[in-house]
Coordinates of C-alpha atoms and ligand atoms in Angstrom, one line a residue:
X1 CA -17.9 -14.8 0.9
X2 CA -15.1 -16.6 3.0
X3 CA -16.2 -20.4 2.4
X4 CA -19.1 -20.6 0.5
X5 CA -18.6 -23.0 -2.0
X6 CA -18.7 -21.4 -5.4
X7 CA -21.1 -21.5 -8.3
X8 CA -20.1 -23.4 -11.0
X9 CA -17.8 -21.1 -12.9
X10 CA -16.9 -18.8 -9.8
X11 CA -19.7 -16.7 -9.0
X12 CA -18.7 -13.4 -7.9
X13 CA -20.7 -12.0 -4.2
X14 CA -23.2 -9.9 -4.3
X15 CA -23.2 -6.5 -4.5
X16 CA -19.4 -6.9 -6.4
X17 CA -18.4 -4.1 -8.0
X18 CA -17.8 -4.0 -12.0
X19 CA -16.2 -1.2 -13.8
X20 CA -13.3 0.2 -16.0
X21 CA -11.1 3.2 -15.4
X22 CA -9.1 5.7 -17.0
X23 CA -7.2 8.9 -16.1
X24 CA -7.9 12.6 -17.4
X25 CA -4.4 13.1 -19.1
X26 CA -4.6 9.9 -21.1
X27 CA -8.1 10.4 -22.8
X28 CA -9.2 13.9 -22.3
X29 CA -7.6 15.8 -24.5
X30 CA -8.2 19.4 -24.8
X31 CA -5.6 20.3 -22.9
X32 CA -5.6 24.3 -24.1
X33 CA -9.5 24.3 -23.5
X34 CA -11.7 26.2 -21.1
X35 CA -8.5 27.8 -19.0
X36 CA -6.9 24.4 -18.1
X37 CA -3.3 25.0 -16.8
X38 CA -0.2 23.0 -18.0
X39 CA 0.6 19.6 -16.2
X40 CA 4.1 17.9 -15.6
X41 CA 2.5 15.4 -18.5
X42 CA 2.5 18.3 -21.0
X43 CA 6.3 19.6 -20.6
X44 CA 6.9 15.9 -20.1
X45 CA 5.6 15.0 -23.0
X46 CA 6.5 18.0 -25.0
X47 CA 10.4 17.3 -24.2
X48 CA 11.9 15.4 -27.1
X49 CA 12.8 11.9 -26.5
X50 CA 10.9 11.4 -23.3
X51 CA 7.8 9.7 -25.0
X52 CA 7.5 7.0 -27.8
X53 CA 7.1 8.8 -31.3
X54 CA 7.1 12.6 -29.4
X55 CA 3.3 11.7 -29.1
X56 CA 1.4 13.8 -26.4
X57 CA -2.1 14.3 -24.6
X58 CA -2.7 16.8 -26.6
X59 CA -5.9 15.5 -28.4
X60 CA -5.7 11.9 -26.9
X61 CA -9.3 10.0 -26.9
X62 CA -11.2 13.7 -27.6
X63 CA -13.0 12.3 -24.2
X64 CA -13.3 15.8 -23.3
X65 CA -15.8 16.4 -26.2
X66 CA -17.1 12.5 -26.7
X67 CA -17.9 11.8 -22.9
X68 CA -21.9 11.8 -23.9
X69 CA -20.8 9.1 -26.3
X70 CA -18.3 7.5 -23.7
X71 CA -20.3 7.2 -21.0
X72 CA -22.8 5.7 -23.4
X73 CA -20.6 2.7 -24.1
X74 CA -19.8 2.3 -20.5
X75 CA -23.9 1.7 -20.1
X76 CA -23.6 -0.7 -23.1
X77 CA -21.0 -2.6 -21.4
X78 CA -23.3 -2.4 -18.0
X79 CA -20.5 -1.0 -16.1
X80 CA -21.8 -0.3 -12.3
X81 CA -19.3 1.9 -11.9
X82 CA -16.4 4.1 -13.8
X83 CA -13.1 5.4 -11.8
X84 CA -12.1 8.6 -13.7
X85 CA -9.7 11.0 -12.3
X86 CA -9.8 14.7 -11.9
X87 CA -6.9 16.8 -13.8
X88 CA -5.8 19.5 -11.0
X89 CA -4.6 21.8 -13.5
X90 CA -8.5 22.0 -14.8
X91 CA -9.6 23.2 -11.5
X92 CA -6.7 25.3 -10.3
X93 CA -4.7 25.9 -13.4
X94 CA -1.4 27.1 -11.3
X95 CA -2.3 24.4 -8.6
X96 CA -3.4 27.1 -5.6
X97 CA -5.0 30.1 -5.9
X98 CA -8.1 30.3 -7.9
X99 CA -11.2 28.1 -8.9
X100 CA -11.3 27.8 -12.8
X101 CA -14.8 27.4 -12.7
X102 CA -15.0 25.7 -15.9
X103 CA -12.7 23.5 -15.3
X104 CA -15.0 21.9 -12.6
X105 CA -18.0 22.2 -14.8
X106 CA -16.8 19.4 -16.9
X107 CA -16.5 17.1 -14.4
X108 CA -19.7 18.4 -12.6
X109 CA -21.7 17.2 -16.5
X110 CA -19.8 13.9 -16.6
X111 CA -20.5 12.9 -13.4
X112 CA -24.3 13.7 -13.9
X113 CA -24.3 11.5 -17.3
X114 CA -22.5 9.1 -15.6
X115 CA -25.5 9.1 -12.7
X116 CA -28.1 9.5 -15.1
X117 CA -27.2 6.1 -16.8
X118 CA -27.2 4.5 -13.3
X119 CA -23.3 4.4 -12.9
X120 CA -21.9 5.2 -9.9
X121 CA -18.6 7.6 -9.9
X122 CA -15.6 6.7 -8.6
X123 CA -12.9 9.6 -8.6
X124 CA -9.3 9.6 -8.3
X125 CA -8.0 13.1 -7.3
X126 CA -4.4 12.7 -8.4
X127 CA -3.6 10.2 -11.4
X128 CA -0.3 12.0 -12.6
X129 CA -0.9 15.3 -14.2
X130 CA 0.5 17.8 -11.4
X131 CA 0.0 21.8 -12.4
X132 CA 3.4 22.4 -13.6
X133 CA 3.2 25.8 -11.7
X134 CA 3.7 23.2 -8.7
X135 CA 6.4 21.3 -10.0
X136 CA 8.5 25.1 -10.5
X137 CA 8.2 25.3 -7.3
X138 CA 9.4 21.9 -5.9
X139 CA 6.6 19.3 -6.8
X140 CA 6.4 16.3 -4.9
X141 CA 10.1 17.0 -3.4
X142 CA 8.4 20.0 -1.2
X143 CA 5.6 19.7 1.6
X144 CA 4.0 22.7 0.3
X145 CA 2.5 20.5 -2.3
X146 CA 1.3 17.8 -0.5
X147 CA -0.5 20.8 1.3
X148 CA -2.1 22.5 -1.8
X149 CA -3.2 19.0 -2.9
X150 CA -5.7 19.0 0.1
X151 CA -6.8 22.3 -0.5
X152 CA -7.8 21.1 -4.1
X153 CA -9.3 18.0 -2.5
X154 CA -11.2 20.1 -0.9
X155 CA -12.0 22.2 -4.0
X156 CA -13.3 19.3 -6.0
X157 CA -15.6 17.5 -3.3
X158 CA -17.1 20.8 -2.3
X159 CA -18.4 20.8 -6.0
X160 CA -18.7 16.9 -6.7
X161 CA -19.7 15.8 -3.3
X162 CA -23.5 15.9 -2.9
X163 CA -23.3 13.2 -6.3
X164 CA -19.6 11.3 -5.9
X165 CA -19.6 8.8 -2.9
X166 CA -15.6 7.3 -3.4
X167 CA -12.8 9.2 -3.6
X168 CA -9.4 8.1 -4.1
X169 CA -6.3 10.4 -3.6
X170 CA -3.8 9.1 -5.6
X171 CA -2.9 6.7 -8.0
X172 CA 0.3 4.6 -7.6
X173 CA 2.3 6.8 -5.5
X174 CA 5.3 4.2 -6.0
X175 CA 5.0 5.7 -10.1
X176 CA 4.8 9.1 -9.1
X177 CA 7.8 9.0 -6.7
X178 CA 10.4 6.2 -8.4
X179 CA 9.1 6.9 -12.1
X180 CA 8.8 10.4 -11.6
X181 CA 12.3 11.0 -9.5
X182 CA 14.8 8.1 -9.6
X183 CA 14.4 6.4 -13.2
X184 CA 13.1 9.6 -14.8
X185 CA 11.1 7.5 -17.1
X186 CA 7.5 9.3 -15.9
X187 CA 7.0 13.5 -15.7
X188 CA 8.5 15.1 -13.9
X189 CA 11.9 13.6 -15.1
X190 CA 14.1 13.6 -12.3
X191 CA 17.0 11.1 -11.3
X192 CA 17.6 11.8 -7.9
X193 CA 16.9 9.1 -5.4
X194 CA 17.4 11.3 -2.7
X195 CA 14.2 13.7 -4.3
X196 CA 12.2 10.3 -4.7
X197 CA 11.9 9.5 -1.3
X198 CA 11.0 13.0 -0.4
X199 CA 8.4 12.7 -3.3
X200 CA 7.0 9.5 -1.2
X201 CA 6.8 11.3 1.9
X202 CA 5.4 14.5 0.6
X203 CA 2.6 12.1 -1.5
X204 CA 1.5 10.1 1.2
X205 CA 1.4 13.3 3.6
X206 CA -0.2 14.9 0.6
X207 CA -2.6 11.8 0.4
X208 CA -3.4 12.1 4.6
X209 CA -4.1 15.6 4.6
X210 CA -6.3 15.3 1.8
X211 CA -8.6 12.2 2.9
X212 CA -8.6 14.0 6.4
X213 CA -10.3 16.7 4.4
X214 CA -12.7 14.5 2.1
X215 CA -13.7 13.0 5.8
X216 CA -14.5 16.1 7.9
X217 CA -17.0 17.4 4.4
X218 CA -18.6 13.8 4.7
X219 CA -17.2 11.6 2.2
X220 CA -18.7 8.0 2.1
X221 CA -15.8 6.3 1.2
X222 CA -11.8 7.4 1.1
X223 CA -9.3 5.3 0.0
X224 CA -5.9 5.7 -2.0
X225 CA -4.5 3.1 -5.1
X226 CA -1.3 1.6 -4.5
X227 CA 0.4 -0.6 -7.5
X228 CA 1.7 -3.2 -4.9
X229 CA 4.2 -5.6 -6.1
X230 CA 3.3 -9.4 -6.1
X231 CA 7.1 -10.1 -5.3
X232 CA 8.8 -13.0 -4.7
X233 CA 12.7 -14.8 -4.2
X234 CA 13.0 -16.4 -7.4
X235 CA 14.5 -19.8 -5.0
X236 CA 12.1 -19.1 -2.4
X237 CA 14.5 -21.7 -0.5
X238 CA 17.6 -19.2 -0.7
X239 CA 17.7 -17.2 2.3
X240 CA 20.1 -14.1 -0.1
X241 CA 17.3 -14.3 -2.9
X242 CA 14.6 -13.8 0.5
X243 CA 16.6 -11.4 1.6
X244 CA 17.1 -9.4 -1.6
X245 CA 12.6 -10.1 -2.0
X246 CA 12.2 -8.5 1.5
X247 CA 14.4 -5.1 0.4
X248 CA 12.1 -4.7 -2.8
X249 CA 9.0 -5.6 -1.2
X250 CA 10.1 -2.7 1.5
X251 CA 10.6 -0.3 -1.5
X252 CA 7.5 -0.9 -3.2
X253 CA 5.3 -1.7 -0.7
X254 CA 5.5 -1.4 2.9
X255 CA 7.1 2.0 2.8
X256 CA 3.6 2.7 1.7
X257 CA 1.4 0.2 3.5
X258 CA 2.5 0.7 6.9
X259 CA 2.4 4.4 7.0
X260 CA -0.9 4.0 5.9
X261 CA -2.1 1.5 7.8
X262 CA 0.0 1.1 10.7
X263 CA 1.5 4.7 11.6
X264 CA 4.9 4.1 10.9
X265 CA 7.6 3.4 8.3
X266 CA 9.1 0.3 8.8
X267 CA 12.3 0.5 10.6
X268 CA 14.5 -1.1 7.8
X269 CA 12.9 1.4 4.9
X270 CA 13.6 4.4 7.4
X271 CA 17.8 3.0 7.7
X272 CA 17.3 2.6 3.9
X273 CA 16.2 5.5 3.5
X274 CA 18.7 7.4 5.4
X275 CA 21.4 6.4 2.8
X276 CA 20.1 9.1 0.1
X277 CA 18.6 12.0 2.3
X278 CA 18.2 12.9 6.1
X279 CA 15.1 12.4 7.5
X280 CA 14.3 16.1 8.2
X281 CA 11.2 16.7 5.8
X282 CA 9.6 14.0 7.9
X283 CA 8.5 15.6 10.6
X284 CA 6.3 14.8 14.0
X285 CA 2.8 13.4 13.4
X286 CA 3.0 13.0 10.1
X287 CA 2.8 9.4 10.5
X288 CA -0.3 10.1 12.2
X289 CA -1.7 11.8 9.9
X290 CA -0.5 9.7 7.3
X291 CA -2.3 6.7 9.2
X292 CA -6.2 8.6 8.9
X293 CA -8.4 5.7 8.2
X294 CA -9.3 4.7 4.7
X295 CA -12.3 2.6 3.6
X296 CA -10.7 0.4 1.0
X297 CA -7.6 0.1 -0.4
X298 CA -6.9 0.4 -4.3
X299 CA -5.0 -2.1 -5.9
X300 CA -3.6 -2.0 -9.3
X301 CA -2.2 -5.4 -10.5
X302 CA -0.5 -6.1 -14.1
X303 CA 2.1 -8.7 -13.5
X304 CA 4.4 -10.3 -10.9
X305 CA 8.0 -9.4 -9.7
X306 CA 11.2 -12.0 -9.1
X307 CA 14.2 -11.4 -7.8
X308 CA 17.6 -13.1 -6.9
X309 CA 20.7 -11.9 -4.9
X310 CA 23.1 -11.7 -8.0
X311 CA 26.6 -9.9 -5.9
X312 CA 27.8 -6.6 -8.7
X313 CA 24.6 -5.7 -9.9
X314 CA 24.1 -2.3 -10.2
X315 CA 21.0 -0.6 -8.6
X316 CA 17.6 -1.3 -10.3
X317 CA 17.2 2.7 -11.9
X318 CA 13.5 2.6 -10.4
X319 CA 14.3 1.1 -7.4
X320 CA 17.1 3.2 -5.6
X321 CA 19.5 1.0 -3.3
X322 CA 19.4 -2.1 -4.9
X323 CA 22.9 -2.8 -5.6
X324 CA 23.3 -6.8 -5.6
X325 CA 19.7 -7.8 -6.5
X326 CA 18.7 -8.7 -10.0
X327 CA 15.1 -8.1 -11.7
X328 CA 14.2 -11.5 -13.3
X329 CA 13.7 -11.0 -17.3
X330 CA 9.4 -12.0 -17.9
X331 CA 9.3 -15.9 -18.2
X332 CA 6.4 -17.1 -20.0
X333 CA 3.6 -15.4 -21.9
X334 CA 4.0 -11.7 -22.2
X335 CA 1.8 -8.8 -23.1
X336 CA 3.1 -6.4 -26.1
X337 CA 4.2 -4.3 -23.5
X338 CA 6.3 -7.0 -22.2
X339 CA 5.0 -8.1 -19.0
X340 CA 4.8 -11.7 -17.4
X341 CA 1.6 -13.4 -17.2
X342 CA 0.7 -15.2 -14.1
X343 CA -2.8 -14.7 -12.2
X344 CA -2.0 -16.6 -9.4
X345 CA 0.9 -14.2 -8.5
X346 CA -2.2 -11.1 -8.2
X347 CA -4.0 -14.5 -5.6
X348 CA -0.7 -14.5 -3.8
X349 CA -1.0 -10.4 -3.4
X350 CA -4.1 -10.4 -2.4
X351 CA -4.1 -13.5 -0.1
X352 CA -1.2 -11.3 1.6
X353 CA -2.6 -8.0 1.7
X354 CA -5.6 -9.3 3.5
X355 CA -3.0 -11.2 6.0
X356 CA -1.4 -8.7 7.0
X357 CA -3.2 -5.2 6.7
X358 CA -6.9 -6.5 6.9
X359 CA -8.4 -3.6 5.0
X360 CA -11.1 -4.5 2.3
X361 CA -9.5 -4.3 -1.3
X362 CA -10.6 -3.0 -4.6
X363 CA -9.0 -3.9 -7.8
X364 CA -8.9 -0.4 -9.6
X365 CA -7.2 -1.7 -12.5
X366 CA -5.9 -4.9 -14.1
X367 CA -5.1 -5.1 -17.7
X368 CA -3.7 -5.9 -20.8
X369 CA -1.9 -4.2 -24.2
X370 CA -2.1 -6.0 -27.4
X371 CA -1.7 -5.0 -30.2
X372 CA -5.3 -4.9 -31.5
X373 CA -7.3 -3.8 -34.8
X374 CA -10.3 -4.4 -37.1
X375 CA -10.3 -7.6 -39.1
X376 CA -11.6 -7.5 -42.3
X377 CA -15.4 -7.6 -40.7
X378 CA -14.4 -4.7 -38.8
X379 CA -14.5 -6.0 -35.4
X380 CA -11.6 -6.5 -33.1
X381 CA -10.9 -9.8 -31.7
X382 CA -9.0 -9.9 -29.1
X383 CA -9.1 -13.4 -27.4
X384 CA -5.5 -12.8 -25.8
X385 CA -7.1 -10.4 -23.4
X386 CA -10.3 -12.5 -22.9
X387 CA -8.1 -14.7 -21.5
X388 CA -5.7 -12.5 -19.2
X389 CA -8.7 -10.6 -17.5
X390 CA -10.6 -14.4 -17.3
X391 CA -7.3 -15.6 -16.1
X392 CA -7.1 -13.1 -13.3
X393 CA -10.8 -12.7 -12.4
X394 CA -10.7 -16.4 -11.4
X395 CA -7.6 -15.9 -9.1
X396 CA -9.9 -12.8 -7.5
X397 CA -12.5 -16.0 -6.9
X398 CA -9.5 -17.8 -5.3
X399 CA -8.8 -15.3 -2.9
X400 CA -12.3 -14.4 -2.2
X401 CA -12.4 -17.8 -1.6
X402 CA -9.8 -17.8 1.2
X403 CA -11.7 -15.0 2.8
X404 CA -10.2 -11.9 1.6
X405 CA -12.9 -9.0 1.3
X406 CA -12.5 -8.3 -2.6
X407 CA -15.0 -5.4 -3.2
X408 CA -14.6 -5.1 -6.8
X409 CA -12.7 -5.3 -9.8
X410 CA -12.1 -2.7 -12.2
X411 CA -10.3 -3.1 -16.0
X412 CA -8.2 -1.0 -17.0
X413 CA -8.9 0.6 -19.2
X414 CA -12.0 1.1 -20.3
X415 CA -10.6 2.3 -24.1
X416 CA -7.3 2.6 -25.6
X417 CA -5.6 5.5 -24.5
X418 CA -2.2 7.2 -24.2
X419 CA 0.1 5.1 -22.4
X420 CA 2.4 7.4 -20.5
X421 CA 5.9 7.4 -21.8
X422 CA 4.4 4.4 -24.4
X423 CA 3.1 7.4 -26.3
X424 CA -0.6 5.4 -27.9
X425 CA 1.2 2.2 -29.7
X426 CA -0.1 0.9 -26.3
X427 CA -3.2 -0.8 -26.3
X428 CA -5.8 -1.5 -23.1
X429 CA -8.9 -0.8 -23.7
X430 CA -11.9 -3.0 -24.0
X431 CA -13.0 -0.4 -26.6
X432 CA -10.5 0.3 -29.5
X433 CA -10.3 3.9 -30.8
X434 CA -9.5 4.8 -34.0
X435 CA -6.8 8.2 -33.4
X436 CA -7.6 9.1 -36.8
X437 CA -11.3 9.2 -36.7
X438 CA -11.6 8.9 -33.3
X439 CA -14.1 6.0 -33.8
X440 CA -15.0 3.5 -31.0
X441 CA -14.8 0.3 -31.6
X442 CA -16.0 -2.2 -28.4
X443 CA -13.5 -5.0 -28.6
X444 CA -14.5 -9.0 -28.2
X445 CA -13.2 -8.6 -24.8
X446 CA -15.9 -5.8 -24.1
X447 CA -18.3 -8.1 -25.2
X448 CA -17.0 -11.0 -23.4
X449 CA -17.2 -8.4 -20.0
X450 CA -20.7 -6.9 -20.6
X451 CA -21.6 -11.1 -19.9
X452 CA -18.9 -11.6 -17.3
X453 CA -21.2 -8.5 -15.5
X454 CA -24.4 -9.4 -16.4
X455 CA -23.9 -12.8 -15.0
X456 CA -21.7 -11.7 -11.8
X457 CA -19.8 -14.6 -12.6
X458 CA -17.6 -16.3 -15.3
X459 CA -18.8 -19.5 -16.9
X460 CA -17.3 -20.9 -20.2
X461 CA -20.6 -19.7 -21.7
X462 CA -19.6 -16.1 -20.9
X463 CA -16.5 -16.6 -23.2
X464 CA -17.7 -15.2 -26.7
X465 CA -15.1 -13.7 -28.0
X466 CA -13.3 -17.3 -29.2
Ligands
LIG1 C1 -0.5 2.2 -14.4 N1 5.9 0.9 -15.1 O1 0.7 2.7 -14.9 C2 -1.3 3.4 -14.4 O2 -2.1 3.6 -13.3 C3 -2.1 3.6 -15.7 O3 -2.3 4.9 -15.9 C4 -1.4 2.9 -16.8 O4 -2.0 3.2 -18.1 C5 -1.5 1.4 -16.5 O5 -0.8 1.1 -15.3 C6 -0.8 0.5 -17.6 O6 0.6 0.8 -17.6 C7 2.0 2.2 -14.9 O7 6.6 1.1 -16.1 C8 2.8 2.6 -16.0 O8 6.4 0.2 -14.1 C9 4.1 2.1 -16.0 C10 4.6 1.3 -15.0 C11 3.8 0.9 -13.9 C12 2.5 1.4 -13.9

């Protein structure tokens, strides 16, 4: 890729890899069905005043019944692949202990419809929905977890395996960990800072022990999802406003990337670190087996980050041990959930990752929520996200022109679903769904992607949808 000058319109190389994701808590459904356990997500959600409206996953997309007719849409689209993730609590309802065999048989008949219509699956072992069972005793705060979550690893490829080549661990352990523990805004509701950097150790340990697994039972490819931050000094020329960039890029992302890819927390995140809670739940080697290889790295990219040295600030809730740097309110165009709009800031991400961890990258989600319906013709026409997934497909062309090994690109989502503590007045899908009737809809934008696939490319021809 590196070099080659581009078709016309940005072609995409070879072989790239199209598809959409979603995660089992936000379109399954069915969550009393067929012995499946409780998740942080159900209390979570169940907990008045935690989630818009007091909506839940509780019925959701009905995936869990409509995945014939799911995974049909994702052929109409011509998807080549679909990341899905696997609720734990579905396959060990009390997250050790026993199999719940039919659990795993719903995965084990999406995964063959998916293969059967020439899709290849892409799983995510973790997107969220911890067994509550685990979270009584400790969740993410205890190592014990990160432990049971590679015996379930374990579990699920011993069944999947022979038919799913990529596995992820986790999804955005940086959600799971400041969400989840500091801000409280995400299950499992804690605000703690001290209990969300033992929830980052005790998920990337948890995400090492668990790839170690998937390796030794043959996995093709391991990898985990990270939702790095694209940020920046909002005066690039203002050494505080650096500074203040370099503490938030530490929280966010290297405290991930260089356990992961280097062996070792960086020196200034362990001293930051050290201000909430001891070091003592990290113990010997587990930066080593933090560090296990990984094929590809996930990347999930929505919009950028800029901050300034502002002296009184108080500490950014999701971001513990920020006191003196301020969050820059979105400039420009913004999404209904209220997030900037700037592809070249996801360029600039990339460009970097590549830089300095070298690893081949996958795009396993980028997205956008508007407000969408049917017009009068019944169709949904939704030209804003035509334009933010156009927008930031060409900035994947710019940095695959720069040389970075891009892999693949996958939207999210593939249909509306329930957006975490958004409740469903959040919409990203490419398909809309009706919560009434439960009715698919494929938006313009779906129509507008099914070209961008077919063609491997974008070209002004491929945008229908205006
Ligand atoms: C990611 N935040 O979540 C998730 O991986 C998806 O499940 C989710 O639907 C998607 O992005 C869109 O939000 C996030 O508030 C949710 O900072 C919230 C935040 C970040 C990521």
């Amino acid at each position: 890729p590196g070099g080659e000058p581009l078709a016309p319109g940005g072609a995409f190389p070879e072989g790239f890899v199209w598809g959409a994701a979603t995660a089992s808590y936000q379109i399954e459904g069915a969550v009393r069905e067929d012995g499946r356990g409780l998740s942080i997500w159900d209390t979570f959600s169940r907990t008045p005043g935690r989630v818009h409206a007091g909506h839940t996953g509780d019925v959701a997309c009905d995936h869990y019944h409509r995945y014939v007719e799911d995974v049909a849409l994702m052929a109409e689209l011509g998807l080549t692949s679909y990341r899905y993730s696997i609720a734990w609590p579905r396959v060990q309802p009390d997250g050790t202990g026993p199999v719940n065999t039919r659990g795993l048989d719903f995965y084990d008949r999406l995964t063959d419809e998916l293969i059967g219509k020439g899709i290849d699956p892409v799983v995510t072992l973790y997107h969220w929905d911890l067994p509550q069972t685990l979270q009584d005793r400790g969740g993410w705060t205890v190592r014990e977890t990160a432990e049971a979550f590679a015996e379930y690893a374990a579990i699920v490829h011993a069944r999947l395996g022979d038919r799913v080549g990529t596995w992820t661990t986790l999804n955005e352990p940086w959600c799971s960990a400041y969400l989840g523990h500091a801000s409280g805004r995400h299950a499992p509701g804690i605000q703690d800072p001290a209990a969300a950097f033992r929830a980052v150790h005790h998920l990337l340990l948890g995400h090492g022990l668990a790839a170690r697994a998937l390796r030794s039972a043959g996995a093709r490819s391991v990898s985990i999802t990270l939702n790095p931050a694209a940020v920046f000094p909002l005066d690039p020329e203002n050494a505080a406003d650096a500074e203040a960039a370099r503490i938030v890029d530490g929280l966010h992302n290297r405290i991930f990337l260089d356990p992961l890819l280097r062996g070792a927390y960086p020196d200034d995140m362990r001293e930051h670190m050290t201000r909430f809670t001891d070091l003592s739940h990290i113990r010997d080697g587990d930066e080593t087996i933090i560090n296990v290889p990984i094929d590809v790295l996930g990347v999930n990219f929505y919009t950028p980050v800029y901050v300034s040295a502002r002296p009184g600030e108080p500490a950014a809730p999701d971001n513990p041990g920020t006191e003196g740097i301020a969050f820059r309110a979105p400039v420009g165009p913004i999404t209904d959930i209220g997030w900037q709009i700037e592809p070249a800031a996801l360029t600039k991400l990339l460009d970097r990752l590549h830089a300095d961890y070298g690893v081949p990258l996958l795009i396993t989600e980028n997205g956008a929520a508007y407000p969408d319906g049917p017009s009068a013709d019944g169709e949904v026409h939704d030209a804003d996200r035509i334009d933010y997934l156009d927008g930031h497909l060409r900035a994947c062309l710019d940095a695959i022109s720069h040389g970075v090994d891009l892999r693949g690109y996958f939207a999210w989502s593939l249909m509306d679903n329930f957006e975490w503590s958004e409740g469903y007045r959040m919409r990203f899908g490419l398909v809309h769904v009706d919560y009434t009737t439960q009715r698919r809809v494929p938006k313009d934008s779906a129509k507008w992607y099914r070209e961008v696939i077919r063609r491997n490319g974008l070209d002004d021809r491929a945008r229908i949808g205006e």
